[in-house]
mmCIF file of C-alpha atoms in Angstrom:
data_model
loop_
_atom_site.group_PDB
_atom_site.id
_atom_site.type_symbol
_atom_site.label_atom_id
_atom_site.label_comp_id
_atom_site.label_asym_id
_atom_site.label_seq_id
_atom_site.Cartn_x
_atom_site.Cartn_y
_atom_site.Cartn_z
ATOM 1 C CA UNK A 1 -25.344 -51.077 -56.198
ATOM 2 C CA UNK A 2 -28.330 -48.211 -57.022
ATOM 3 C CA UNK A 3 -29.964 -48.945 -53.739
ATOM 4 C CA UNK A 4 -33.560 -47.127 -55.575
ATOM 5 C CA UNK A 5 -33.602 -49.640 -57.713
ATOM 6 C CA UNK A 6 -32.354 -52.452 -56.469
ATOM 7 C CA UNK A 7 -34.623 -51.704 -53.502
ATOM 8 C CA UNK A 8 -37.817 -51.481 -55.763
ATOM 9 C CA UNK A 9 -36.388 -55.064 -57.411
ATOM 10 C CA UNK A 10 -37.061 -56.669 -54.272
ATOM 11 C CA UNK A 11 -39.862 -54.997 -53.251
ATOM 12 C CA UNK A 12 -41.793 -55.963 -56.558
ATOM 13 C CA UNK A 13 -41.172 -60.037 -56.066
ATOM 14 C CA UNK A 14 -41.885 -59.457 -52.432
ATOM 15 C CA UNK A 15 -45.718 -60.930 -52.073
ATOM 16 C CA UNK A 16 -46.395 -59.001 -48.465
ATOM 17 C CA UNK A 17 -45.154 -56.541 -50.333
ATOM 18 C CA UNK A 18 -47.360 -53.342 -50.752
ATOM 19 C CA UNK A 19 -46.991 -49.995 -52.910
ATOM 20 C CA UNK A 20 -45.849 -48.248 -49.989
ATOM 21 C CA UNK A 21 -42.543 -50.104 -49.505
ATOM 22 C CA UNK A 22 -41.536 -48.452 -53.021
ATOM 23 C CA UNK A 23 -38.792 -46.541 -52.339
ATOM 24 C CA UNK A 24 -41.122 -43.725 -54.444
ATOM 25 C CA UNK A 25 -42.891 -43.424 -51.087
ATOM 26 C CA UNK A 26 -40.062 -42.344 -49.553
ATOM 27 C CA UNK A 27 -38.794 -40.078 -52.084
ATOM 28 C CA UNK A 28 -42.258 -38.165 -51.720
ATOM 29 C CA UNK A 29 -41.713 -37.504 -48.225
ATOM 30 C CA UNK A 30 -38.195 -36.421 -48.710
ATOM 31 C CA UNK A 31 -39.325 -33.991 -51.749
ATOM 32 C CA UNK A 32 -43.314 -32.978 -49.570
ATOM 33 C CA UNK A 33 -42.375 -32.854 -46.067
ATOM 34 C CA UNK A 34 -38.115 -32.494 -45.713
ATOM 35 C CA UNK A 35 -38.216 -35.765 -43.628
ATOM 36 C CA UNK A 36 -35.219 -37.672 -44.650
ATOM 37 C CA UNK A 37 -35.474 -41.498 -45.397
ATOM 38 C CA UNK A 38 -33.043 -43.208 -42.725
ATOM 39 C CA UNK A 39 -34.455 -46.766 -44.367
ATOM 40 C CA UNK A 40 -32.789 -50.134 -43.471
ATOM 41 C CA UNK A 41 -31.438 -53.303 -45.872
ATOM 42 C CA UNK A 42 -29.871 -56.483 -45.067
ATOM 43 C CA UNK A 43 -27.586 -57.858 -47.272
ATOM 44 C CA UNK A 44 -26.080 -61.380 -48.067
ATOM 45 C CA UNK A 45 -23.057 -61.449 -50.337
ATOM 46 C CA UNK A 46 -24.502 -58.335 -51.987
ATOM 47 C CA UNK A 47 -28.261 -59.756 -52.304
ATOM 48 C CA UNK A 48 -30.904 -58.072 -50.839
ATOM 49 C CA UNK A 49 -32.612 -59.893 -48.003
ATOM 50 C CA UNK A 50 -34.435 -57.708 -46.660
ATOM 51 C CA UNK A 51 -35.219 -54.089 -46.357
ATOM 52 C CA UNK A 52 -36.972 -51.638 -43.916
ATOM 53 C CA UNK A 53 -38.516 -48.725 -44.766
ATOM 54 C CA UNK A 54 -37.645 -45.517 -42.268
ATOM 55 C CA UNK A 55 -38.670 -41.882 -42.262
ATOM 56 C CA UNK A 56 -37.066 -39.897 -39.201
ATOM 57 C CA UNK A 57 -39.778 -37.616 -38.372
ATOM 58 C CA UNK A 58 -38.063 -34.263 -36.208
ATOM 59 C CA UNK A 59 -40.838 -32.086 -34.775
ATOM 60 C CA UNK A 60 -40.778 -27.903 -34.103
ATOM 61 C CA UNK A 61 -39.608 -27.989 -30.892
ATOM 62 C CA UNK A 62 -37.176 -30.968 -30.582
ATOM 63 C CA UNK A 63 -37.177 -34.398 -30.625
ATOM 64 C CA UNK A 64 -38.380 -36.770 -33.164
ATOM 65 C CA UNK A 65 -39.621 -40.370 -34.066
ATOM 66 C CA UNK A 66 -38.213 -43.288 -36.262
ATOM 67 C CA UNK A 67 -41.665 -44.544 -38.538
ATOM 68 C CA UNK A 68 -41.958 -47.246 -40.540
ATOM 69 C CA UNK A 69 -44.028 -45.720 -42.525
ATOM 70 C CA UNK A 70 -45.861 -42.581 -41.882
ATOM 71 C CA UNK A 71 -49.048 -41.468 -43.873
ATOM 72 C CA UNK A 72 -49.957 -45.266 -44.411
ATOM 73 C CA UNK A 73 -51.273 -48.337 -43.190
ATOM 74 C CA UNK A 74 -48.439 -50.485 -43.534
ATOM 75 C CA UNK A 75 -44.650 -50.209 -43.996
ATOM 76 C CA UNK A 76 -42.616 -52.920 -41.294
ATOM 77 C CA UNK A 77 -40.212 -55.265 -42.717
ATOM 78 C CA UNK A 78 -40.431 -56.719 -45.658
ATOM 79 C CA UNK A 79 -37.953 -59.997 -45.433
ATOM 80 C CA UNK A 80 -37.107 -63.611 -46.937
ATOM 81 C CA UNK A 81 -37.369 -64.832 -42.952
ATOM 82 C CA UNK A 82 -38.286 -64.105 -39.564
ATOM 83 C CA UNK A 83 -34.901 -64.060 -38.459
ATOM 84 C CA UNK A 84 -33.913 -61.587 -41.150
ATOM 85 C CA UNK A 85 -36.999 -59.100 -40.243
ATOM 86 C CA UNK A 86 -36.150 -59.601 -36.835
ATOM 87 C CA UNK A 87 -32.435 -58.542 -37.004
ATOM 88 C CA UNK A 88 -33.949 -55.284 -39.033
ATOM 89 C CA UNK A 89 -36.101 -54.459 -36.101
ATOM 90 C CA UNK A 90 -33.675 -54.465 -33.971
ATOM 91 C CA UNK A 91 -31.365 -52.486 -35.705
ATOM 92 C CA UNK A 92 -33.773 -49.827 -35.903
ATOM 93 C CA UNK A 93 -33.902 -50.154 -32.180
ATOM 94 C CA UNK A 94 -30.385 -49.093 -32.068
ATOM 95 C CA UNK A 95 -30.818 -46.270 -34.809
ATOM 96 C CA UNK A 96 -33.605 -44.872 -32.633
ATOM 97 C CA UNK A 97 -31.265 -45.407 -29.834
ATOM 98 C CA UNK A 98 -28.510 -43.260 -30.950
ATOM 99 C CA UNK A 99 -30.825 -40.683 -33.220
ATOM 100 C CA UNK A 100 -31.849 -40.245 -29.022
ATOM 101 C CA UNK A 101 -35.757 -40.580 -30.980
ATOM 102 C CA UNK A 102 -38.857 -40.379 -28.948
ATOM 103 C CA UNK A 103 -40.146 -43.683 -30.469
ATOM 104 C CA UNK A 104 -40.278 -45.821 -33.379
ATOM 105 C CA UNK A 105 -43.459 -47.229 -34.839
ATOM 106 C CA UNK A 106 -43.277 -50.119 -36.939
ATOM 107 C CA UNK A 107 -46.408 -50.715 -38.571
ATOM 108 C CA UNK A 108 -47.503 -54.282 -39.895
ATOM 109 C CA UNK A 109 -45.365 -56.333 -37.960
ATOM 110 C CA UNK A 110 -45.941 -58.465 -34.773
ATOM 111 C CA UNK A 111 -43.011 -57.753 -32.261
ATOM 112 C CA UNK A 112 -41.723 -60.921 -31.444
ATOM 113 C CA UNK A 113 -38.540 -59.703 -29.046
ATOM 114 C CA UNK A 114 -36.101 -56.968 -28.887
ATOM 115 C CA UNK A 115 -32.537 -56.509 -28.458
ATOM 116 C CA UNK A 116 -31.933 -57.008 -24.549
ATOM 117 C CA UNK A 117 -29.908 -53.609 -24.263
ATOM 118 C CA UNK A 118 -32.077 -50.942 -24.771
ATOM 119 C CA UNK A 119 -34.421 -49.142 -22.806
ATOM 120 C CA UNK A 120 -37.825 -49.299 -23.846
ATOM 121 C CA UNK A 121 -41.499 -49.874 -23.338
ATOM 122 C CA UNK A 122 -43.320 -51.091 -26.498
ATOM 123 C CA UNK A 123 -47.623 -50.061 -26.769
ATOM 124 C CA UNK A 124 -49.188 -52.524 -29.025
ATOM 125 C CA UNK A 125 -52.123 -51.371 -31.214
ATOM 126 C CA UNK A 126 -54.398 -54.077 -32.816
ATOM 127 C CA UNK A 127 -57.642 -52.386 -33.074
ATOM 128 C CA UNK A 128 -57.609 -51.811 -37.237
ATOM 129 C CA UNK A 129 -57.473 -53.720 -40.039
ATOM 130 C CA UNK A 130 -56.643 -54.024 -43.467
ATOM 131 C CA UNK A 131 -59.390 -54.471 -45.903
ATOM 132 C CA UNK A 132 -58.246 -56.607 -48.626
ATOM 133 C CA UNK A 133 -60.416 -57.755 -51.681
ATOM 134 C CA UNK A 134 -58.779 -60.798 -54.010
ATOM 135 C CA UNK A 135 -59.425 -59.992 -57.846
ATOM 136 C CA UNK A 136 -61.128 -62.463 -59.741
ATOM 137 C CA UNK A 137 -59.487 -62.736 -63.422
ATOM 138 C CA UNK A 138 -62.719 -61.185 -65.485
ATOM 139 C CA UNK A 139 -64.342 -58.439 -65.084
ATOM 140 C CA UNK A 140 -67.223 -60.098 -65.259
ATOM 141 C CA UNK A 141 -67.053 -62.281 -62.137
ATOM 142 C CA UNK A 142 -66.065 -59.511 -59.978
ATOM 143 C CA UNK A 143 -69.725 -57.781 -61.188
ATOM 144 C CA UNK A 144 -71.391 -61.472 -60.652
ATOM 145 C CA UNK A 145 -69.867 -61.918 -57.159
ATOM 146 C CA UNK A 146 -71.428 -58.233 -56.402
ATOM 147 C CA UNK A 147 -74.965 -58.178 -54.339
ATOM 148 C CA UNK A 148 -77.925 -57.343 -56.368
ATOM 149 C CA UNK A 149 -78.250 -54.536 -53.928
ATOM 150 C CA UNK A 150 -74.746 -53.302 -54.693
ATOM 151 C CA UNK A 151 -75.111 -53.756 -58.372
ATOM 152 C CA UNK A 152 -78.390 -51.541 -57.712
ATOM 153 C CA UNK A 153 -76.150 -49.178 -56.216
ATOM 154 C CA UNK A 154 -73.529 -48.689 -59.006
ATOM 155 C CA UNK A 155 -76.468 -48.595 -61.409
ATOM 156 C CA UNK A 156 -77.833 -45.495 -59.279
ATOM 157 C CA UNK A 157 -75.289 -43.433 -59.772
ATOM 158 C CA UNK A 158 -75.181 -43.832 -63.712
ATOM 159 C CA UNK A 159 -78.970 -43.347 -63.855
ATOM 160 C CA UNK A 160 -78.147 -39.840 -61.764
ATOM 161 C CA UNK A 161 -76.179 -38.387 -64.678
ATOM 162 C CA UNK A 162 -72.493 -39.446 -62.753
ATOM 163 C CA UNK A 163 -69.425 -40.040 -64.853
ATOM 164 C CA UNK A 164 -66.069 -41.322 -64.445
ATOM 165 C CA UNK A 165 -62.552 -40.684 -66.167
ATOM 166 C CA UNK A 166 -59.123 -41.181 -65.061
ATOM 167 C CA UNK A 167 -57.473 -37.914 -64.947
ATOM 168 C CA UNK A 168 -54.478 -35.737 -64.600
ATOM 169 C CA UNK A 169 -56.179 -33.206 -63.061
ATOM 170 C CA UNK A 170 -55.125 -32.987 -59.496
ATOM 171 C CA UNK A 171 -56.034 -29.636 -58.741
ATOM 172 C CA UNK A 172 -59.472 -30.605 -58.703
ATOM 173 C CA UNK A 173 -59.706 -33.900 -56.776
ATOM 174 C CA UNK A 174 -57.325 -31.483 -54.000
ATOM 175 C CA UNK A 175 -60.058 -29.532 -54.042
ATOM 176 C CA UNK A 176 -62.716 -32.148 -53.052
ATOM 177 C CA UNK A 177 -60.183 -33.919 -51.166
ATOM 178 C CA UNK A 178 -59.891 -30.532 -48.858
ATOM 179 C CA UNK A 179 -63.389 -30.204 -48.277
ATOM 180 C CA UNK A 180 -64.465 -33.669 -47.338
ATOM 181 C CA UNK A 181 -61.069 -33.494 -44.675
ATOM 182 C CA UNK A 182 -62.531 -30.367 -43.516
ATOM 183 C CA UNK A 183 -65.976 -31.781 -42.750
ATOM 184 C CA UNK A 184 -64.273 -35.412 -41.103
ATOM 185 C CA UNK A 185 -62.605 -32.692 -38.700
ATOM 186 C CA UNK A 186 -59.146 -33.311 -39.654
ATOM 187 C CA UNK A 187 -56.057 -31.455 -41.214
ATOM 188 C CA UNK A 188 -55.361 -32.027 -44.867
ATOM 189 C CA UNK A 189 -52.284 -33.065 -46.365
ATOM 190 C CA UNK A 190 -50.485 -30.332 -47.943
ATOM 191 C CA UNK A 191 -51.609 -30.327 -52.187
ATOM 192 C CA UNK A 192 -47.610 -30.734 -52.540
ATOM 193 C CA UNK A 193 -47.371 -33.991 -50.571
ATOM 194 C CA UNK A 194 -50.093 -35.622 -53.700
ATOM 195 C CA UNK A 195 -47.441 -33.265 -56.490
ATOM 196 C CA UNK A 196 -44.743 -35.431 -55.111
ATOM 197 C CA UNK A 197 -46.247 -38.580 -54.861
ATOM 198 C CA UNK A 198 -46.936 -38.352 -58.134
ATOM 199 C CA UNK A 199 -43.753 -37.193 -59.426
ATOM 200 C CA UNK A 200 -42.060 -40.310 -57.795
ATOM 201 C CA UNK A 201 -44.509 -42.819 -58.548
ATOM 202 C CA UNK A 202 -44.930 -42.289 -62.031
ATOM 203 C CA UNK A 203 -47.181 -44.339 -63.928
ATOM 204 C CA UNK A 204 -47.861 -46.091 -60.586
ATOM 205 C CA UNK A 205 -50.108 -43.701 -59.661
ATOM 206 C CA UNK A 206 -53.045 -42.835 -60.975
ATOM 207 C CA UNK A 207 -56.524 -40.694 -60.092
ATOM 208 C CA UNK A 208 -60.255 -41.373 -61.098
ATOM 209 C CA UNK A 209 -62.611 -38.774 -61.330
ATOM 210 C CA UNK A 210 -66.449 -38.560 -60.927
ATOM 211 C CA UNK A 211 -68.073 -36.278 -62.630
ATOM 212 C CA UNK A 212 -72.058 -34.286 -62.626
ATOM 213 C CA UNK A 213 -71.914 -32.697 -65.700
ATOM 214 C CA UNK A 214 -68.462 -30.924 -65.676
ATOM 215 C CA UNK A 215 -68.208 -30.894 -61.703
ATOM 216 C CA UNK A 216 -65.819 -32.899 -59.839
ATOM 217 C CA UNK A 217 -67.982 -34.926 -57.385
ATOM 218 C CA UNK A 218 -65.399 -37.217 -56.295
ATOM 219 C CA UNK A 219 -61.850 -38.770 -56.780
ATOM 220 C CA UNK A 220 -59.792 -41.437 -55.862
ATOM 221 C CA UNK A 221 -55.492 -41.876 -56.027
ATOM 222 C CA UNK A 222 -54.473 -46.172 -56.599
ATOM 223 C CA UNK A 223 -50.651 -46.801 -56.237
ATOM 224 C CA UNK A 224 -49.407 -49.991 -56.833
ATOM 225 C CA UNK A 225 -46.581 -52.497 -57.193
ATOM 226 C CA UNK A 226 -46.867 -55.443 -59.891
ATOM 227 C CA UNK A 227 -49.418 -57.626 -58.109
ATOM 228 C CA UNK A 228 -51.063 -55.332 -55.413
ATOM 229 C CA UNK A 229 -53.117 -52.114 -55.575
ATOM 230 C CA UNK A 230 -53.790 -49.994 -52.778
ATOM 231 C CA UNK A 231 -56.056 -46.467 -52.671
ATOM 232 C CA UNK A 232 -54.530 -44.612 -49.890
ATOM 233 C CA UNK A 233 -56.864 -41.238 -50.908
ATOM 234 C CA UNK A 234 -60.712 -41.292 -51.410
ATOM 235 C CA UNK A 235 -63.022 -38.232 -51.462
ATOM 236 C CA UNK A 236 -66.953 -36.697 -52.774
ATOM 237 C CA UNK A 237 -68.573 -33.831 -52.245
ATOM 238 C CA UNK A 238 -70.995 -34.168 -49.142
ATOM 239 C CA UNK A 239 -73.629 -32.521 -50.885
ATOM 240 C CA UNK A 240 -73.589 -34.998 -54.212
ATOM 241 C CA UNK A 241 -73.293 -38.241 -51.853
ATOM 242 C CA UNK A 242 -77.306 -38.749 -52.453
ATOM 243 C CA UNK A 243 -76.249 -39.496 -56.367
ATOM 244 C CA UNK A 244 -73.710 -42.296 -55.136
ATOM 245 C CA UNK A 245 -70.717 -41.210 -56.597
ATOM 246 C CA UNK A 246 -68.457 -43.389 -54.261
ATOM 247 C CA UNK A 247 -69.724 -46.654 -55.822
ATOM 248 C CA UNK A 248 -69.256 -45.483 -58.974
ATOM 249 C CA UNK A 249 -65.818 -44.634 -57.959
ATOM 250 C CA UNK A 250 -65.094 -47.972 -56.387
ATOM 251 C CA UNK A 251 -66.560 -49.797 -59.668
ATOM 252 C CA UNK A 252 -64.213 -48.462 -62.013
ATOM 253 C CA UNK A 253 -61.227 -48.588 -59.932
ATOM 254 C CA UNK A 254 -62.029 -52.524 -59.165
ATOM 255 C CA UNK A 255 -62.670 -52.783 -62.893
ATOM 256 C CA UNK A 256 -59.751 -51.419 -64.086
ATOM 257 C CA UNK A 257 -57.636 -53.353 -61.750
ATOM 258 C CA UNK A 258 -58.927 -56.149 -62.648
ATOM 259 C CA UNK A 259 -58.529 -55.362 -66.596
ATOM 260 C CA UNK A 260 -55.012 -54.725 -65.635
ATOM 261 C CA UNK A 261 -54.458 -57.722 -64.244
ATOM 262 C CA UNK A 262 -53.668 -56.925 -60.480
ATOM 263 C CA UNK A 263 -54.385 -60.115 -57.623
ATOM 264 C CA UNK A 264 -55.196 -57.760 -54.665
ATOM 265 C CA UNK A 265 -57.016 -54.392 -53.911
ATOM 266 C CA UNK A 266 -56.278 -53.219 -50.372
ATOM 267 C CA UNK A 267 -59.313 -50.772 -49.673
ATOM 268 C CA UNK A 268 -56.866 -49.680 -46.681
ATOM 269 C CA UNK A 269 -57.579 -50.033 -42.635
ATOM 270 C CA UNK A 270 -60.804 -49.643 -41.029
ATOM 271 C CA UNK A 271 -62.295 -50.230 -37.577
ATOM 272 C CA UNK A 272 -64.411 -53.051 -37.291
ATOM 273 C CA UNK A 273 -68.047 -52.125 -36.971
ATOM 274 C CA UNK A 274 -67.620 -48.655 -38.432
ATOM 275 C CA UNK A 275 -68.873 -47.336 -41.233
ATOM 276 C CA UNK A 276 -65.661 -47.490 -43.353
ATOM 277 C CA UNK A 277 -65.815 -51.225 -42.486
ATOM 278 C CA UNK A 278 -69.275 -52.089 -43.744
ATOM 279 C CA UNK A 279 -68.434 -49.619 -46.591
ATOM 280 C CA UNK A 280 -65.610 -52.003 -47.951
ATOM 281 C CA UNK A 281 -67.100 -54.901 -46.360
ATOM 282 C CA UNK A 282 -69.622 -54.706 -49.036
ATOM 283 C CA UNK A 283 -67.417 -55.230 -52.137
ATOM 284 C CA UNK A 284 -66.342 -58.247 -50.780
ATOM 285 C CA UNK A 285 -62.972 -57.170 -49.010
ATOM 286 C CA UNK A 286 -61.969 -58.931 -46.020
ATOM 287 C CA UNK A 287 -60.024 -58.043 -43.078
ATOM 288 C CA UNK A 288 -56.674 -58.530 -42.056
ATOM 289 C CA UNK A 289 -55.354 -57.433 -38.909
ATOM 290 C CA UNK A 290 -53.078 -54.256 -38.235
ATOM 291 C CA UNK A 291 -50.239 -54.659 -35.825
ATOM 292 C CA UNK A 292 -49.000 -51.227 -34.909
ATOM 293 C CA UNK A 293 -46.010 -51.343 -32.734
ATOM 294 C CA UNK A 294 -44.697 -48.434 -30.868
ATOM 295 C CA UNK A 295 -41.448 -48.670 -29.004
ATOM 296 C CA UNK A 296 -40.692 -45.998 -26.719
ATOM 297 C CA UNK A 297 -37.634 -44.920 -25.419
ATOM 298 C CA UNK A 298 -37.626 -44.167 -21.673
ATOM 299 C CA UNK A 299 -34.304 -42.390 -21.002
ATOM 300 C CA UNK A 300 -33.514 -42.883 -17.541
ATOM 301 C CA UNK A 301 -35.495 -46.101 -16.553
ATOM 302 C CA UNK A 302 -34.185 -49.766 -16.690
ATOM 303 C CA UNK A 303 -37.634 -51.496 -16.929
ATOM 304 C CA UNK A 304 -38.616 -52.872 -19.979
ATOM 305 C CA UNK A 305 -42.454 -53.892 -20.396
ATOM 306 C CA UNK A 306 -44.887 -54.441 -22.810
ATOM 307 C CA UNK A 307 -47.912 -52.100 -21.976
ATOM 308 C CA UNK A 308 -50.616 -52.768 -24.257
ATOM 309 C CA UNK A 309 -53.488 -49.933 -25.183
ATOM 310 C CA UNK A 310 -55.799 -50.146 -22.332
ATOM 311 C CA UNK A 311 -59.575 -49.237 -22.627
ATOM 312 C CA UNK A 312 -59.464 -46.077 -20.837
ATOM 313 C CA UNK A 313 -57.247 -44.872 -22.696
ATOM 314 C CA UNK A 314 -58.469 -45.528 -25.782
ATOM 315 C CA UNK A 315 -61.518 -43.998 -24.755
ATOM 316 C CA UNK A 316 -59.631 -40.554 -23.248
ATOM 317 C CA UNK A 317 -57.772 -40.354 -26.705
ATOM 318 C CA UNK A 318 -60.926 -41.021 -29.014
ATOM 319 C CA UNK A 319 -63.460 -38.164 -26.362
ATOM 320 C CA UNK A 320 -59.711 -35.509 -27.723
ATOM 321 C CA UNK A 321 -60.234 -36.410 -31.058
ATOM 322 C CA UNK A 322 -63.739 -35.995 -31.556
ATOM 323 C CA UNK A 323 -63.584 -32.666 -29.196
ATOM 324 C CA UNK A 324 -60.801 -31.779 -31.651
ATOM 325 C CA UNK A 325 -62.723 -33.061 -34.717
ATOM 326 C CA UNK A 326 -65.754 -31.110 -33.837
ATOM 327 C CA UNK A 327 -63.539 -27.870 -32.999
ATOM 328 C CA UNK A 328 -62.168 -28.436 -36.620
ATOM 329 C CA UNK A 329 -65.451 -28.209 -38.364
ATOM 330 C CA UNK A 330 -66.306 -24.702 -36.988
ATOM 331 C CA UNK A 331 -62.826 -23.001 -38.555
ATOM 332 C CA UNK A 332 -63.503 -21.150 -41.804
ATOM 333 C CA UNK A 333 -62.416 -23.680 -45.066
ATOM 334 C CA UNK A 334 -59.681 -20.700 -45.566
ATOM 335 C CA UNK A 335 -58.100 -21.227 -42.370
ATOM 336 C CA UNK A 336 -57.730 -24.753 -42.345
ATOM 337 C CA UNK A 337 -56.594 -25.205 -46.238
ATOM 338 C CA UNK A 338 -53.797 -22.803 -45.254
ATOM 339 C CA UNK A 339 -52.800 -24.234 -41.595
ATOM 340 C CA UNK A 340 -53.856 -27.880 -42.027
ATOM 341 C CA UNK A 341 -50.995 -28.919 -44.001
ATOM 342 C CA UNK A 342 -48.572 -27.101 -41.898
ATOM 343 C CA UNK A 343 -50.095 -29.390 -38.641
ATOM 344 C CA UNK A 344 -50.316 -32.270 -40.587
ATOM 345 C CA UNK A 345 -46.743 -32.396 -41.824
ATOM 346 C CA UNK A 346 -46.056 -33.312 -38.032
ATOM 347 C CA UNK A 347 -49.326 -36.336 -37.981
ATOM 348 C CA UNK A 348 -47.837 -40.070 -38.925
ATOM 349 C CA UNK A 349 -51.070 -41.187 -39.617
#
């Protein structure tokens, strides 16, 4: 059996199956970061029945976490029944057991129960969602279906002198891609992580371009399996946003997945109410919910408990992350482009 490709077999006639359960994604990580894959597959008589996508994630100074799948939305169990993704889970339990992990986040998939042996105290995080748009089969009835106000919009930015081209040219969408992390405040993935994601997805990847002339406004990376598309990476130029180049962005890509022939665009997870949300919201994408599952292993302690994310401390972690957002922003662009992909190596998220 070539476990790569018989994985990606039953990934691609999976339908909750998303371009991130590609064993590519995996690869990447292996070939970016030096996390190795320590993935999971059940097997009947030789036939895949399910599979579970794992990265083992060690950190500088010891310790590590089991995640399923970092650097994405979504990556839990992909199965032919409950039982089956069930029995996965808890084997991963017992991995993370005896790897002696910190945790292991499954992300995607409700927690139903867990094997009765282990200790553990699992934090359940529903607060995001998926945005997910369903492709008409023409063109044009995914322009009809558009607001005249969003039509407006797209117009706007071709009136303003924008272009758009699908490229190879990742050196400069890196480059905007840096500079909008910068001014959101957060560390930017290292310009080999996108190399290697790339390299392992082949021609299921691909990057748009918007263009002012001959200036990279804006950019966008779409993975995706036979059915579903997904744009994990979006980016423009804060000082070109007045010109709209994100809708023309968003137009093509939606056009040329439709032309292609894909059901589903996943716009990726946003937090209802925010701006991301109304963003997508717009284009006709609806939401599904996110259920991130963190089981912790509490060496030591017999009790086992579900301890959901309260509301105080949501709000202590979101008051460190803007303080640390907003810290971000004052460091020089040559200080973060070198160090943020060394801290974010070590961010699941």
């Amino acid at each position: 059996m070539d476990d790569a490709l018989d994985w990606d077999r039953y990934v691609l006639t999976h339908e909750q199956a998303t371009p991130y359960h590609l064993y590519a994604w995996q690869m990447a990580v292996e070939r970016a970061y030096a996390f190795k894959p320590s993935s999971l597959m059940a097997l009947d008589q030789e036939k895949i029945v399910g599979i579970l996508p794992l990265i083992s994630m060690t950190y500088p100074l010891g310790g590590g976490t089991l995640v399923a799948l970092p650097y994405c939305d979504v990556g839990g169990p992909l199965a032919d029944d409950a039982t089956t993704a069930q029995l996965l889970i808890d084997h991963a339990i017992n991995l993370g057991v005896r790897l002696q992990a910190r945790s292991l986040d499954i992300r995607g998939f409700s927690l139903q129960t867990v094997q009765q042996d282990s200790e553990y105290s699992i934090e359940k995080k529903q607060d995001k969602v998926r945005m997910l748009l369903h492709l008409p089969g023409t063109v044009e009835e995914l322009w009809q279906g558009f607001r005249s106000k969003l039509r407006s919009q797209i117009n706007k930015a071709r009136k303003n002198g924008l272009t758009f081209c699908f490229s190879e040219n990742l050196a400069a969408f890196y480059a905007v891609f840096a500079s909008n992390m910068h001014e959101l405040g957060s560390p930017v993935h290292s310009y080999q992580w996108l190399q290697a994601v790339f390299a392992c997805y082949g021609n299921r990847a691909r990057l748009g371009l918007v263009f002012q002339r001959d200036i990279v406004v804006g950019g966008g990376i779409v993975l995706n399996t036979n059915k579903h598309i997904s744009i994990p990476w979006a980016s423009t130029l804060r000082g070109y946003n007045h010109l709209s180049p994100n809708m023309l962005l968003y137009w093509n890509l939606l056009e040329d997945a439709v032309n292609r022939g894909f059901s589903t665009f996943d716009f990726g997870r946003s937090t209802p109410g925010e701006g991301t949300y109304r963003f997508k919201s717009q284009w006709g994408a609806q939401p599904v919910e996110l259920h991130w599952n963190v089981v912790k292993f509490n060496k030591g302690q017999s009790d086992k408990k579900v301890s959901p994310k309260t509301e105080n401390n949501a709000n202590t972690g979101l008051t460190k992350r803007m303080i640390a957002a907003n810290l971000w922003r004052l460091l020089p662009a040559w200080f973060v482009n070198r160090t943020g992909p060394i801290l974010r190596k070590y961010v699941s998220l």
